[in-house]
Short mmCIF file of C-alpha atoms in Angstrom, two decimals:
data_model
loop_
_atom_site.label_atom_id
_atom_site.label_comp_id
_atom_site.label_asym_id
_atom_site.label_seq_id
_atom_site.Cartn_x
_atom_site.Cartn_y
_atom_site.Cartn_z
CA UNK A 775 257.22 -9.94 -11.08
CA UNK A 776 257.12 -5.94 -10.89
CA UNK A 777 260.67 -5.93 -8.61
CA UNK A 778 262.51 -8.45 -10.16
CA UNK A 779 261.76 -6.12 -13.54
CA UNK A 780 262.55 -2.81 -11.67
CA UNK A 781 265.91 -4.94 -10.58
CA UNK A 782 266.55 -5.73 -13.92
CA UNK A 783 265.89 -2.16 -15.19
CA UNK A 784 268.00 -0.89 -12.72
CA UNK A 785 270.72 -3.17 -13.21
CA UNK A 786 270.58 -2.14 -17.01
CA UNK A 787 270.70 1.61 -16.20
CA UNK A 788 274.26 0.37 -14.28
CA UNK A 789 275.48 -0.74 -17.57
CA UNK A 790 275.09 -4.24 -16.37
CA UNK A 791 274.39 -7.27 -19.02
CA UNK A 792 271.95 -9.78 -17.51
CA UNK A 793 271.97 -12.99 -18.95
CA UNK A 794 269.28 -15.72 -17.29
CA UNK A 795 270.61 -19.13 -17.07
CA UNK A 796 268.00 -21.80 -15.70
CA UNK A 797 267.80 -25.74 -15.46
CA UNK A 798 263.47 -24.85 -16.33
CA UNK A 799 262.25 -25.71 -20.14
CA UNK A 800 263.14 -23.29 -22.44
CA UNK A 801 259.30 -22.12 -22.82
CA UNK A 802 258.93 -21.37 -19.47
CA UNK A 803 262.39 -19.79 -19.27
CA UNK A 804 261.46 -17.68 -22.37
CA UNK A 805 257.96 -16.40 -20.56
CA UNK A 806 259.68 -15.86 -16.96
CA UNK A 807 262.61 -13.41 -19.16
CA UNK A 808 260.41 -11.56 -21.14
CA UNK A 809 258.46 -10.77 -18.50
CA UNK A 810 261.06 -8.91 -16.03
CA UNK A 811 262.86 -7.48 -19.13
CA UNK A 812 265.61 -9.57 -19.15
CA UNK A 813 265.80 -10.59 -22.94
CA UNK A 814 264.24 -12.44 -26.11
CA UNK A 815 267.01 -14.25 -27.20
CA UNK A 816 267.08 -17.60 -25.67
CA UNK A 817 269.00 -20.71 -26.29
CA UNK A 818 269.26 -24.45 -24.86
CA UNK A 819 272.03 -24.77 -22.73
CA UNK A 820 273.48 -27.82 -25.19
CA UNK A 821 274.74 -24.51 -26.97
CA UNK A 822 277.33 -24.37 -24.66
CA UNK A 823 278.21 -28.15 -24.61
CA UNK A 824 278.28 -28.48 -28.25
CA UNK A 825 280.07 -25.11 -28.37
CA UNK A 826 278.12 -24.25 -31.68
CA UNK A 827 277.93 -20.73 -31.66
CA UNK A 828 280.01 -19.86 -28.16
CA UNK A 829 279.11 -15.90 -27.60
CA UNK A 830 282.87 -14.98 -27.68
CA UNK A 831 282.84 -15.39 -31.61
CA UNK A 832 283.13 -12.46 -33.71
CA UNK A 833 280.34 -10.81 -35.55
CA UNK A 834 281.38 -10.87 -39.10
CA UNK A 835 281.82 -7.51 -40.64
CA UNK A 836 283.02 -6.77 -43.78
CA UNK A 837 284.68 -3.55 -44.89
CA UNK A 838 286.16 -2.20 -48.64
CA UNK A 839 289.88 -0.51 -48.21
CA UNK A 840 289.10 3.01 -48.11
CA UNK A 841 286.33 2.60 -45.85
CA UNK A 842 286.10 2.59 -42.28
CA UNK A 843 284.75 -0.54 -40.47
CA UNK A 844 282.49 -0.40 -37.59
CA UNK A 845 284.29 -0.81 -34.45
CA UNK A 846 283.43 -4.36 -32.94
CA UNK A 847 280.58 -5.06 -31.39
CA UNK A 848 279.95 -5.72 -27.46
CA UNK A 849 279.44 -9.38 -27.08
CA UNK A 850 275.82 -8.66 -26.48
CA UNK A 851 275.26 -6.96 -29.11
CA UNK A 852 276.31 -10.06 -31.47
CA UNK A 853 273.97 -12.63 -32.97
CA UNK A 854 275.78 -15.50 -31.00
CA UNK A 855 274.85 -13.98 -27.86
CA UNK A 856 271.89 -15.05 -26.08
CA UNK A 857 269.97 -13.70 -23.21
CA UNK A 858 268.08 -17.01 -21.59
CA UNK A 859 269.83 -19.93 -21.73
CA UNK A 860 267.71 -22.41 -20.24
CA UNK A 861 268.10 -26.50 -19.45
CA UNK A 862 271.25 -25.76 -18.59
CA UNK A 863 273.36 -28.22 -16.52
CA UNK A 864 275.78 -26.73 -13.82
CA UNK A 865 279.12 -27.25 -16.23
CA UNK A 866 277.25 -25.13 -18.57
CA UNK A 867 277.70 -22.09 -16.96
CA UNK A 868 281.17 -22.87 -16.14
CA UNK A 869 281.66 -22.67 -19.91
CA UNK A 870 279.59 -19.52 -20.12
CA UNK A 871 281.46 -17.74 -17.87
CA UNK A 872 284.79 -19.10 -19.21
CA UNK A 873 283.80 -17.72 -22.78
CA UNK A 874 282.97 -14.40 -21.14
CA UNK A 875 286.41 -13.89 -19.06
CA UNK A 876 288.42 -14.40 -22.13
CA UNK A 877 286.60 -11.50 -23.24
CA UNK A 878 287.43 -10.15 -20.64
CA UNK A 879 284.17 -9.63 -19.34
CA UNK A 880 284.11 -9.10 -15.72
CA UNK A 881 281.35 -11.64 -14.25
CA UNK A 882 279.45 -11.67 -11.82
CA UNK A 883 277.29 -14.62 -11.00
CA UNK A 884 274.18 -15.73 -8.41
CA UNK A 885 272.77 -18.23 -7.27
CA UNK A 886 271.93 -20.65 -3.94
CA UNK A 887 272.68 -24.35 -4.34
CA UNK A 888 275.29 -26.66 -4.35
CA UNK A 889 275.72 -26.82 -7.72
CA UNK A 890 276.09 -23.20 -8.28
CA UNK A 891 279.78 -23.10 -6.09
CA UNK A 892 282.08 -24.00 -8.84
CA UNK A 893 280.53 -21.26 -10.73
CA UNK A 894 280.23 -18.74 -7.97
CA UNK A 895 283.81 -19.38 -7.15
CA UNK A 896 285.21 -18.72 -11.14
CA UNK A 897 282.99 -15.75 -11.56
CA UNK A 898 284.82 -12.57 -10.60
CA UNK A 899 282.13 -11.41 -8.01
CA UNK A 900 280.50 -14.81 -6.88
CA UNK A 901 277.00 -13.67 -5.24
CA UNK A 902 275.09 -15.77 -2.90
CA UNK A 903 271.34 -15.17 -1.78
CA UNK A 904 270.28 -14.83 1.50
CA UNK A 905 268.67 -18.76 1.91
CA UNK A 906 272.15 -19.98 -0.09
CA UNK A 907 272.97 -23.39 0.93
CA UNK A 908 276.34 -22.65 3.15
CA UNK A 909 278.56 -24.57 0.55
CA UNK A 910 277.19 -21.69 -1.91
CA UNK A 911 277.88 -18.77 0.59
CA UNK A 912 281.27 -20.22 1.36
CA UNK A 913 282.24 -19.98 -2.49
CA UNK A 914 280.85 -16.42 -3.19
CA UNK A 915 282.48 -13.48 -2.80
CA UNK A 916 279.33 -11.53 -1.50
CA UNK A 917 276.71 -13.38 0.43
CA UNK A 918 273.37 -10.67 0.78
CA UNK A 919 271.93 -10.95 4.73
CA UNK A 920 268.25 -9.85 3.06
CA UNK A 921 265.58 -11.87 0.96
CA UNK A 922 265.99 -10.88 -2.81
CA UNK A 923 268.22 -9.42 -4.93
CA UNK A 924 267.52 -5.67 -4.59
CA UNK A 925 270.92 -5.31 -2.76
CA UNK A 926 273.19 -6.39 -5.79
CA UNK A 927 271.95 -2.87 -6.76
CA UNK A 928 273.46 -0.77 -3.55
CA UNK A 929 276.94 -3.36 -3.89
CA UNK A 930 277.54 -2.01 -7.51
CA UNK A 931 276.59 1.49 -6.63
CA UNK A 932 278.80 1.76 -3.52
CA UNK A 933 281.81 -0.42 -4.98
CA UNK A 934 281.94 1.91 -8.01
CA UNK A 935 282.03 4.75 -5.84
CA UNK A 936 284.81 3.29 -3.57
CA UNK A 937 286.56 2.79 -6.88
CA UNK A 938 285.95 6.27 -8.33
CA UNK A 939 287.83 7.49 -4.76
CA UNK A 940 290.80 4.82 -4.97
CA UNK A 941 291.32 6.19 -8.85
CA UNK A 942 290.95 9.66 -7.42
CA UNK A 943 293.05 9.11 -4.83
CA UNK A 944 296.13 7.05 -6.99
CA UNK A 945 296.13 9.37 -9.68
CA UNK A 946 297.06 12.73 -7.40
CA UNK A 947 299.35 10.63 -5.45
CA UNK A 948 301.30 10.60 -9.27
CA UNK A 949 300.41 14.17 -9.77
CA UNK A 950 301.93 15.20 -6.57
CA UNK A 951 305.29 12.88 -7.26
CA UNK A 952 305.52 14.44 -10.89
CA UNK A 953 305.38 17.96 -9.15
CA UNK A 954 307.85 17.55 -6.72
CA UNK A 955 310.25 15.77 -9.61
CA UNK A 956 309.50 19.23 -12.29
CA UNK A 957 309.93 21.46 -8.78
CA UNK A 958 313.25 19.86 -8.15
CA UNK A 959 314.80 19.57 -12.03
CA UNK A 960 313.94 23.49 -12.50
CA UNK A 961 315.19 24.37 -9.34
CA UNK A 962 318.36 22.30 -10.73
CA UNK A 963 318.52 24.12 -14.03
CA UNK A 964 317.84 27.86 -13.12
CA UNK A 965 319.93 27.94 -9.73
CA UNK A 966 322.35 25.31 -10.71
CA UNK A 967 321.38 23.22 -7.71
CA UNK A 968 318.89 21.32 -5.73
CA UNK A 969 316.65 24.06 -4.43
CA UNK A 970 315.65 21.50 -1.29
CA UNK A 971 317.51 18.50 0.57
CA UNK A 972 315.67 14.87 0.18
CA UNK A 973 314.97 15.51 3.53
CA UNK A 974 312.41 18.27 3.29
CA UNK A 975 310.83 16.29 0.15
#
């Protein structure tokens, strides 16, 4: 109820996409989605067998020369894409998340049965809940120690930051070896020699 929306909200605020898939009817998917803020748009999960109207498609746009054409739209924002898809079967969101990578969408996936592992294991960060059967856990990535799903929040937050600080970190290593190469080449071209030995570098 009111945390699973405040997860969802939050999740939104991260610039995170969530898409509900569910083996429940698609009216009781459709009230259970609207109701934490997840989405209106829902779908059967035959979508994705029949492979209809898959969400990688493009949203057709048309355009006159001389005029410039909207840039494409995020696979979410499309009308193909759907936020509930509901009667799904467990292949089904193999496909979904096969559509999404060659987007190149990075996934990330949850769930807690057996069924879930092949999915959990093709989905770039495979999450497992806390009461996750152990074939589940043993094909995620992430397995959360605590009932719920409020920590997905704290893993995004903290492996964005650790990312911010490897990027930080990467790009003034390459500042620091472009210095020393400029150093060195004016050194060569105003004394007519290297100004240092490779060993003091």
């Amino acid at each position: 109820g009111l945390d699973a929306a405040r997860l969802v909200d939050h999740l939104h605020d991260l610039g995170i996409q969530v898409v509900m898939l569910t083996g429940d009817g698609l009216a009781t998917a459709s009230a259970i989605a609207a109701r934490v803020g997840i989405g209106t748009r829902t779908a059967r999960g035959e979508l994705l067998r029949r492979g209809a109207t898959p969400p990688h498609q493009t949203h057709p746009v048309r355009g006159q020369v001389g005029v410039r054409v909207a840039p494409p739209l995020r696979p979410w924002e499309r009308d193909t894409w759907f936020d509930v898809y509901a009667e799904v079967l467990p292949e089904d969101k193999m496909r979904l998340i096969d559509q999404l990578q060659r987007e190149s969408i990075v996934v990330g996936m949850t769930g807690d049965g057996v069924n879930d592992a092949p999915a959990l294991k093709k989905a770039e960060v495979g999450i497992a809940v806390a009461s996750a059967t152990d074939v589940a856990k043993a094909a995620s990535s992430l397995v959360l120690t605590d009932p719920g799903l409020e920590d997905i929040v704290a893993g995004v937050e903290v492996s964005r930051r650790i990312h911010q600080r490897m990027l930080t970190y990467t790009l003034n290593k390459i500042i620091k070896t472009l210095q020393v190469g400029l150093f060195l080449g004016l050194g060569l071209v105003v004394f007519g020699r290297f100004v240092t030995t490779p060993t003091l570098v």
